[in-house]
């Protein structure tokens, strides 16, 4: 998603290159952890919107050995009253303290079927993952496993600025999985945009994701009936630490309104889910690049 901090001004283009565009990552488990735009002292009644298009290459699902390349729509809108939409997430900033961000958050957790996972990458919503390469393998461990439906998750976010360039992020979301009882907590730290050259910035992030037993059972477990239909061995994971991740992104300001952003993120599944029969490769790398325009 786009994480943008602005100067306090009525001019829509009066922003520094360092502040102009920072893509914030989070808990990326193939399903992005919820991230939020920075609090923005915008004039009453105003809004900022970014929209764009690019491409992303990522694992077909968490723990898959094969990757898929898809078209990547980009969208972020924030209003002066604190309400924001970022990809497939939405929420509201309630804090008036510039060093603290918190509020309610809702998000769409994408479906998963034999073709893999589709829906959300790096906080950027993908309304329709348009395949550029074949995605289905005849020997996928998901063959015979039930589909996991798209779910609306609800929760809260809390971010704290250690200083102007370092931010600690957290979010809790509940409602994933076919039984809607999956819960996940994302914790992370971000180094906001570092100016490397005129119009070029680099930012970094790292974090981890904690989930409950019901989440792991929905996305990594295999019960008796599923073992019979899929041929996978029975696997009943517990809750706990699901993944650790780290990433970097390079942003190139092409003009007052246009930006090219490129992101690389590595995610490592850990804990007992690493031994799930559905996991072919515990470490996955996601690479995305996109053009975005500020309206």
Coordinates of C-alpha atoms in Angstrom, one line a residue:
X1 CA 0.0 0.0 0.0
X2 CA 1.0 3.6 -0.2
X3 CA 2.1 5.3 3.0
X4 CA 2.3 9.0 2.4
X5 CA 3.2 11.8 4.8
X6 CA 2.5 15.4 3.7
X7 CA 3.5 18.9 4.7
X8 CA 0.7 21.0 6.2
X9 CA -0.4 22.9 3.1
X10 CA -3.3 23.4 0.9
X11 CA -1.2 22.8 -2.2
X12 CA -1.8 19.3 -3.5
X13 CA 1.7 19.1 -4.9
X14 CA 3.7 20.8 -2.1
X15 CA 5.4 17.8 -0.7
X16 CA 9.1 16.7 -0.4
X17 CA 10.5 13.9 -2.5
X18 CA 11.5 12.2 0.7
X19 CA 7.9 12.2 2.0
X20 CA 6.1 11.9 -1.3
X21 CA 5.6 8.2 -1.7
X22 CA 6.6 5.3 0.6
X23 CA 5.2 1.9 0.0
X24 CA 4.6 0.3 3.4
X25 CA 4.8 -3.5 3.7
X26 CA 3.6 -5.7 6.3
X27 CA 3.0 -9.1 7.4
X28 CA 3.1 -10.6 4.2
X29 CA 2.1 -14.0 4.2
X30 CA 0.9 -14.0 0.7
X31 CA -1.9 -12.3 2.5
X32 CA -0.8 -8.9 3.5
X33 CA -0.9 -7.8 7.1
X34 CA -2.9 -4.6 7.6
X35 CA -0.9 -1.4 7.1
X36 CA -2.3 2.1 7.3
X37 CA -1.6 5.5 5.7
X38 CA 0.2 7.9 8.0
X39 CA -1.9 10.5 9.8
X40 CA -2.3 13.4 7.4
X41 CA -3.0 17.0 8.5
X42 CA -5.1 17.7 5.4
X43 CA -7.5 20.7 4.9
X44 CA -11.1 19.9 5.9
X45 CA -13.1 18.3 3.1
X46 CA -10.1 17.4 1.1
X47 CA -8.7 14.0 0.0
X48 CA -5.7 12.4 -1.6
X49 CA -5.9 9.5 -4.0
X50 CA -3.3 7.3 -5.7
X51 CA -4.2 4.8 -8.5
X52 CA -2.0 2.8 -10.7
X53 CA -1.1 -0.4 -12.4
X54 CA 1.9 -2.8 -12.4
X55 CA 2.8 -6.5 -12.0
X56 CA 3.7 -8.8 -9.2
X57 CA 5.5 -12.2 -9.1
X58 CA 4.8 -14.2 -6.0
X59 CA 4.3 -17.8 -4.7
X60 CA 0.9 -19.3 -5.8
X61 CA 0.0 -19.6 -2.2
X62 CA 1.9 -19.4 1.1
X63 CA 4.5 -22.2 1.0
X64 CA 4.2 -23.0 -2.7
X65 CA 7.2 -24.0 -4.7
X66 CA 5.9 -22.4 -7.9
X67 CA 5.3 -18.7 -8.6
X68 CA 2.7 -16.8 -10.7
X69 CA 2.9 -13.4 -12.3
X70 CA -0.2 -11.2 -12.3
X71 CA -1.4 -7.7 -13.1
X72 CA -1.4 -5.5 -10.0
X73 CA -3.9 -2.7 -9.6
X74 CA -2.9 -0.1 -7.0
X75 CA -5.3 2.1 -5.0
X76 CA -5.2 4.3 -1.9
X77 CA -7.5 7.1 -0.8
X78 CA -7.4 9.1 2.4
X79 CA -9.8 11.8 3.5
X80 CA -9.2 14.7 5.9
X81 CA -11.6 13.1 8.5
X82 CA -9.1 10.2 8.9
X83 CA -11.0 7.6 6.9
X84 CA -8.8 5.7 4.4
X85 CA -9.0 3.0 1.8
X86 CA -5.7 1.2 1.0
X87 CA -6.0 -1.7 -1.4
X88 CA -8.4 -4.2 0.1
X89 CA -8.3 -2.6 3.5
X90 CA -10.1 0.3 5.0
X91 CA -10.0 2.0 8.4
X92 CA -10.0 5.3 10.3
X93 CA -7.4 7.3 12.2
X94 CA -8.6 8.3 15.6
X95 CA -5.5 9.7 17.2
X96 CA -4.6 13.4 17.1
X97 CA -1.1 12.7 18.3
X98 CA 1.3 12.8 15.3
X99 CA 3.5 10.1 16.8
X100 CA 0.7 7.7 17.4
X101 CA -1.7 6.1 15.0
X102 CA -4.6 3.9 15.9
X103 CA -8.2 3.0 14.9
X104 CA -10.5 0.4 13.5
X105 CA -9.6 -1.7 10.5
X106 CA -11.4 -4.0 8.1
X107 CA -9.7 -6.1 5.4
X108 CA -10.5 -8.7 2.8
X109 CA -8.6 -12.0 3.3
X110 CA -8.3 -13.6 -0.1
X111 CA -9.7 -16.9 -1.2
X112 CA -7.5 -20.0 -1.7
X113 CA -8.3 -22.8 -4.2
X114 CA -6.3 -25.3 -6.2
X115 CA -4.9 -22.5 -8.4
X116 CA -3.5 -20.8 -5.3
X117 CA -4.2 -17.6 -3.5
X118 CA -5.5 -14.4 -5.1
X119 CA -6.4 -11.1 -3.7
X120 CA -3.9 -9.1 -1.8
X121 CA -0.2 -8.5 -2.0
X122 CA 1.8 -6.1 0.2
X123 CA -1.2 -4.2 1.3
X124 CA -2.1 -3.5 -2.4
X125 CA -5.6 -4.8 -3.2
X126 CA -6.0 -6.9 -6.3
X127 CA -9.6 -7.0 -7.2
X128 CA -9.0 -9.5 -10.0
X129 CA -5.6 -11.3 -10.2
X130 CA -5.2 -11.6 -14.0
X131 CA -2.9 -14.5 -14.8
X132 CA 0.0 -13.9 -17.1
X133 CA 1.3 -17.4 -16.7
X134 CA -0.3 -20.8 -16.0
X135 CA -1.0 -21.2 -12.3
X136 CA -2.4 -24.8 -11.8
X137 CA -0.2 -27.8 -11.5
X138 CA -1.6 -31.3 -11.6
X139 CA 0.5 -32.3 -8.5
X140 CA -0.3 -29.4 -6.3
X141 CA -0.8 -30.3 -2.6
X142 CA -4.0 -28.3 -2.7
X143 CA -5.6 -30.7 -5.2
X144 CA -8.6 -32.3 -3.3
X145 CA -8.4 -29.7 -0.5
X146 CA -11.5 -27.6 0.1
X147 CA -11.5 -24.1 -1.1
X148 CA -11.1 -21.4 1.6
X149 CA -13.5 -18.6 0.9
X150 CA -12.8 -14.8 0.8
X151 CA -13.5 -13.4 4.2
X152 CA -14.0 -9.9 5.7
X153 CA -11.8 -9.4 8.7
X154 CA -12.3 -6.8 11.4
X155 CA -9.9 -5.5 14.0
X156 CA -7.7 -2.6 15.0
X157 CA -4.3 -1.1 14.1
X158 CA -1.7 0.7 16.3
X159 CA 1.4 2.4 15.0
X160 CA 4.0 4.4 16.9
X161 CA 6.8 6.7 15.5
X162 CA 10.0 6.3 17.4
X163 CA 11.3 9.3 15.5
X164 CA 10.4 10.9 12.1
X165 CA 11.9 8.0 10.1
X166 CA 11.3 4.9 12.2
X167 CA 7.8 3.5 12.9
X168 CA 6.7 0.4 14.8
X169 CA 3.5 -1.1 13.4
X170 CA 0.9 -3.6 14.7
X171 CA -2.5 -4.8 13.8
X172 CA -5.0 -7.5 14.9
X173 CA -7.6 -8.9 12.5
X174 CA -10.2 -11.6 13.1
X175 CA -12.6 -13.4 10.7
X176 CA -10.5 -15.5 8.3
X177 CA -11.0 -19.1 7.3
X178 CA -14.2 -20.9 6.3
X179 CA -15.4 -20.8 9.9
X180 CA -14.5 -17.1 10.3
X181 CA -12.6 -18.0 13.5
X182 CA -9.0 -17.3 12.2
X183 CA -7.1 -14.5 14.0
X184 CA -3.8 -13.0 13.2
X185 CA -1.5 -10.3 14.7
X186 CA 1.1 -8.5 12.6
X187 CA 4.1 -6.8 14.3
X188 CA 6.7 -4.8 12.4
X189 CA 9.2 -2.1 12.2
X190 CA 9.7 0.3 9.2
X191 CA 12.6 2.6 8.2
X192 CA 10.8 5.2 6.1
X193 CA 12.2 6.6 2.9
X194 CA 15.9 7.2 2.8
X195 CA 16.9 9.7 0.0
X196 CA 19.6 7.9 -2.1
X197 CA 19.7 10.5 -4.9
X198 CA 17.4 13.3 -6.2
X199 CA 13.9 11.7 -6.8
X200 CA 15.0 8.3 -5.6
X201 CA 14.3 6.9 -2.1
X202 CA 14.7 3.5 -0.5
X203 CA 12.8 2.1 2.5
X204 CA 13.0 -1.0 4.6
X205 CA 10.8 -3.1 6.8
X206 CA 10.8 -6.3 8.9
X207 CA 8.2 -8.1 11.0
X208 CA 6.4 -11.2 12.0
X209 CA 2.9 -12.7 12.1
X210 CA 1.3 -14.5 15.0
X211 CA -1.9 -16.5 14.4
X212 CA -4.3 -18.7 16.4
X213 CA -4.8 -22.4 15.9
X214 CA -8.0 -22.0 13.9
X215 CA -6.1 -19.8 11.3
X216 CA -3.4 -22.4 10.9
X217 CA -5.9 -25.3 10.6
X218 CA -7.8 -23.4 7.9
X219 CA -4.7 -22.6 5.7
X220 CA -2.1 -25.3 6.7
X221 CA -4.0 -28.1 8.4
X222 CA -5.4 -31.4 6.9
X223 CA -8.2 -33.1 8.8
X224 CA -9.3 -36.7 8.3
X225 CA -11.8 -36.0 5.5
X226 CA -9.3 -33.7 3.7
X227 CA -6.6 -36.4 4.0
X228 CA -9.0 -38.9 2.3
X229 CA -9.9 -36.5 -0.6
X230 CA -6.5 -35.0 -1.2
X231 CA -4.1 -37.8 -0.4
X232 CA -2.2 -35.5 2.1
X233 CA -1.3 -36.9 5.5
X234 CA -3.4 -35.7 8.5
X235 CA -1.8 -32.5 10.0
X236 CA -3.2 -30.6 12.9
X237 CA -1.1 -27.5 13.6
X238 CA -1.3 -25.3 16.7
X239 CA -1.2 -21.6 16.9
X240 CA 1.8 -19.3 17.4
X241 CA 4.4 -17.7 15.3
X242 CA 3.5 -18.1 11.6
X243 CA 6.1 -16.2 9.7
X244 CA 9.0 -13.7 9.7
X245 CA 9.6 -11.4 6.8
X246 CA 11.8 -8.5 5.6
X247 CA 11.7 -6.3 2.5
X248 CA 12.9 -3.2 0.7
X249 CA 11.5 -0.9 -1.8
X250 CA 12.8 1.6 -4.3
X251 CA 10.7 4.6 -5.2
X252 CA 11.4 6.8 -8.2
X253 CA 9.5 10.1 -8.4
X254 CA 9.0 10.7 -12.1
X255 CA 7.3 14.0 -11.6
X256 CA 4.9 15.9 -9.3
X257 CA 2.2 13.3 -9.6
X258 CA 3.8 10.1 -11.1
X259 CA 5.8 7.5 -9.2
X260 CA 7.4 4.2 -10.1
X261 CA 7.8 1.9 -7.1
X262 CA 9.5 -1.5 -6.9
X263 CA 9.4 -3.8 -4.0
X264 CA 11.1 -7.0 -2.9
X265 CA 10.0 -9.0 0.1
X266 CA 11.1 -12.4 1.5
X267 CA 8.8 -14.4 3.9
X268 CA 9.8 -17.4 5.9
X269 CA 7.2 -19.7 7.3
X270 CA 8.2 -20.9 10.8
X271 CA 6.9 -23.0 13.7
X272 CA 5.0 -26.2 13.2
X273 CA 3.3 -25.1 9.9
X274 CA 6.7 -25.3 8.2
X275 CA 6.2 -29.0 8.3
X276 CA 2.6 -28.9 6.8
X277 CA 2.1 -31.3 3.8
X278 CA 0.8 -28.2 2.0
X279 CA 4.1 -26.4 2.3
X280 CA 6.4 -27.2 -0.5
X281 CA 8.9 -24.3 0.2
X282 CA 8.9 -22.4 3.5
X283 CA 10.7 -19.4 2.0
X284 CA 9.0 -17.3 -0.7
X285 CA 10.0 -14.1 -2.4
X286 CA 7.6 -11.5 -3.8
X287 CA 8.7 -8.9 -6.3
X288 CA 6.4 -6.2 -7.6
X289 CA 6.6 -3.0 -9.6
X290 CA 4.0 -0.4 -10.4
X291 CA 3.3 3.0 -11.7
X292 CA 1.0 5.2 -9.6
X293 CA -0.6 8.6 -10.2
X294 CA -1.6 11.1 -7.5
X295 CA -5.0 12.8 -8.2

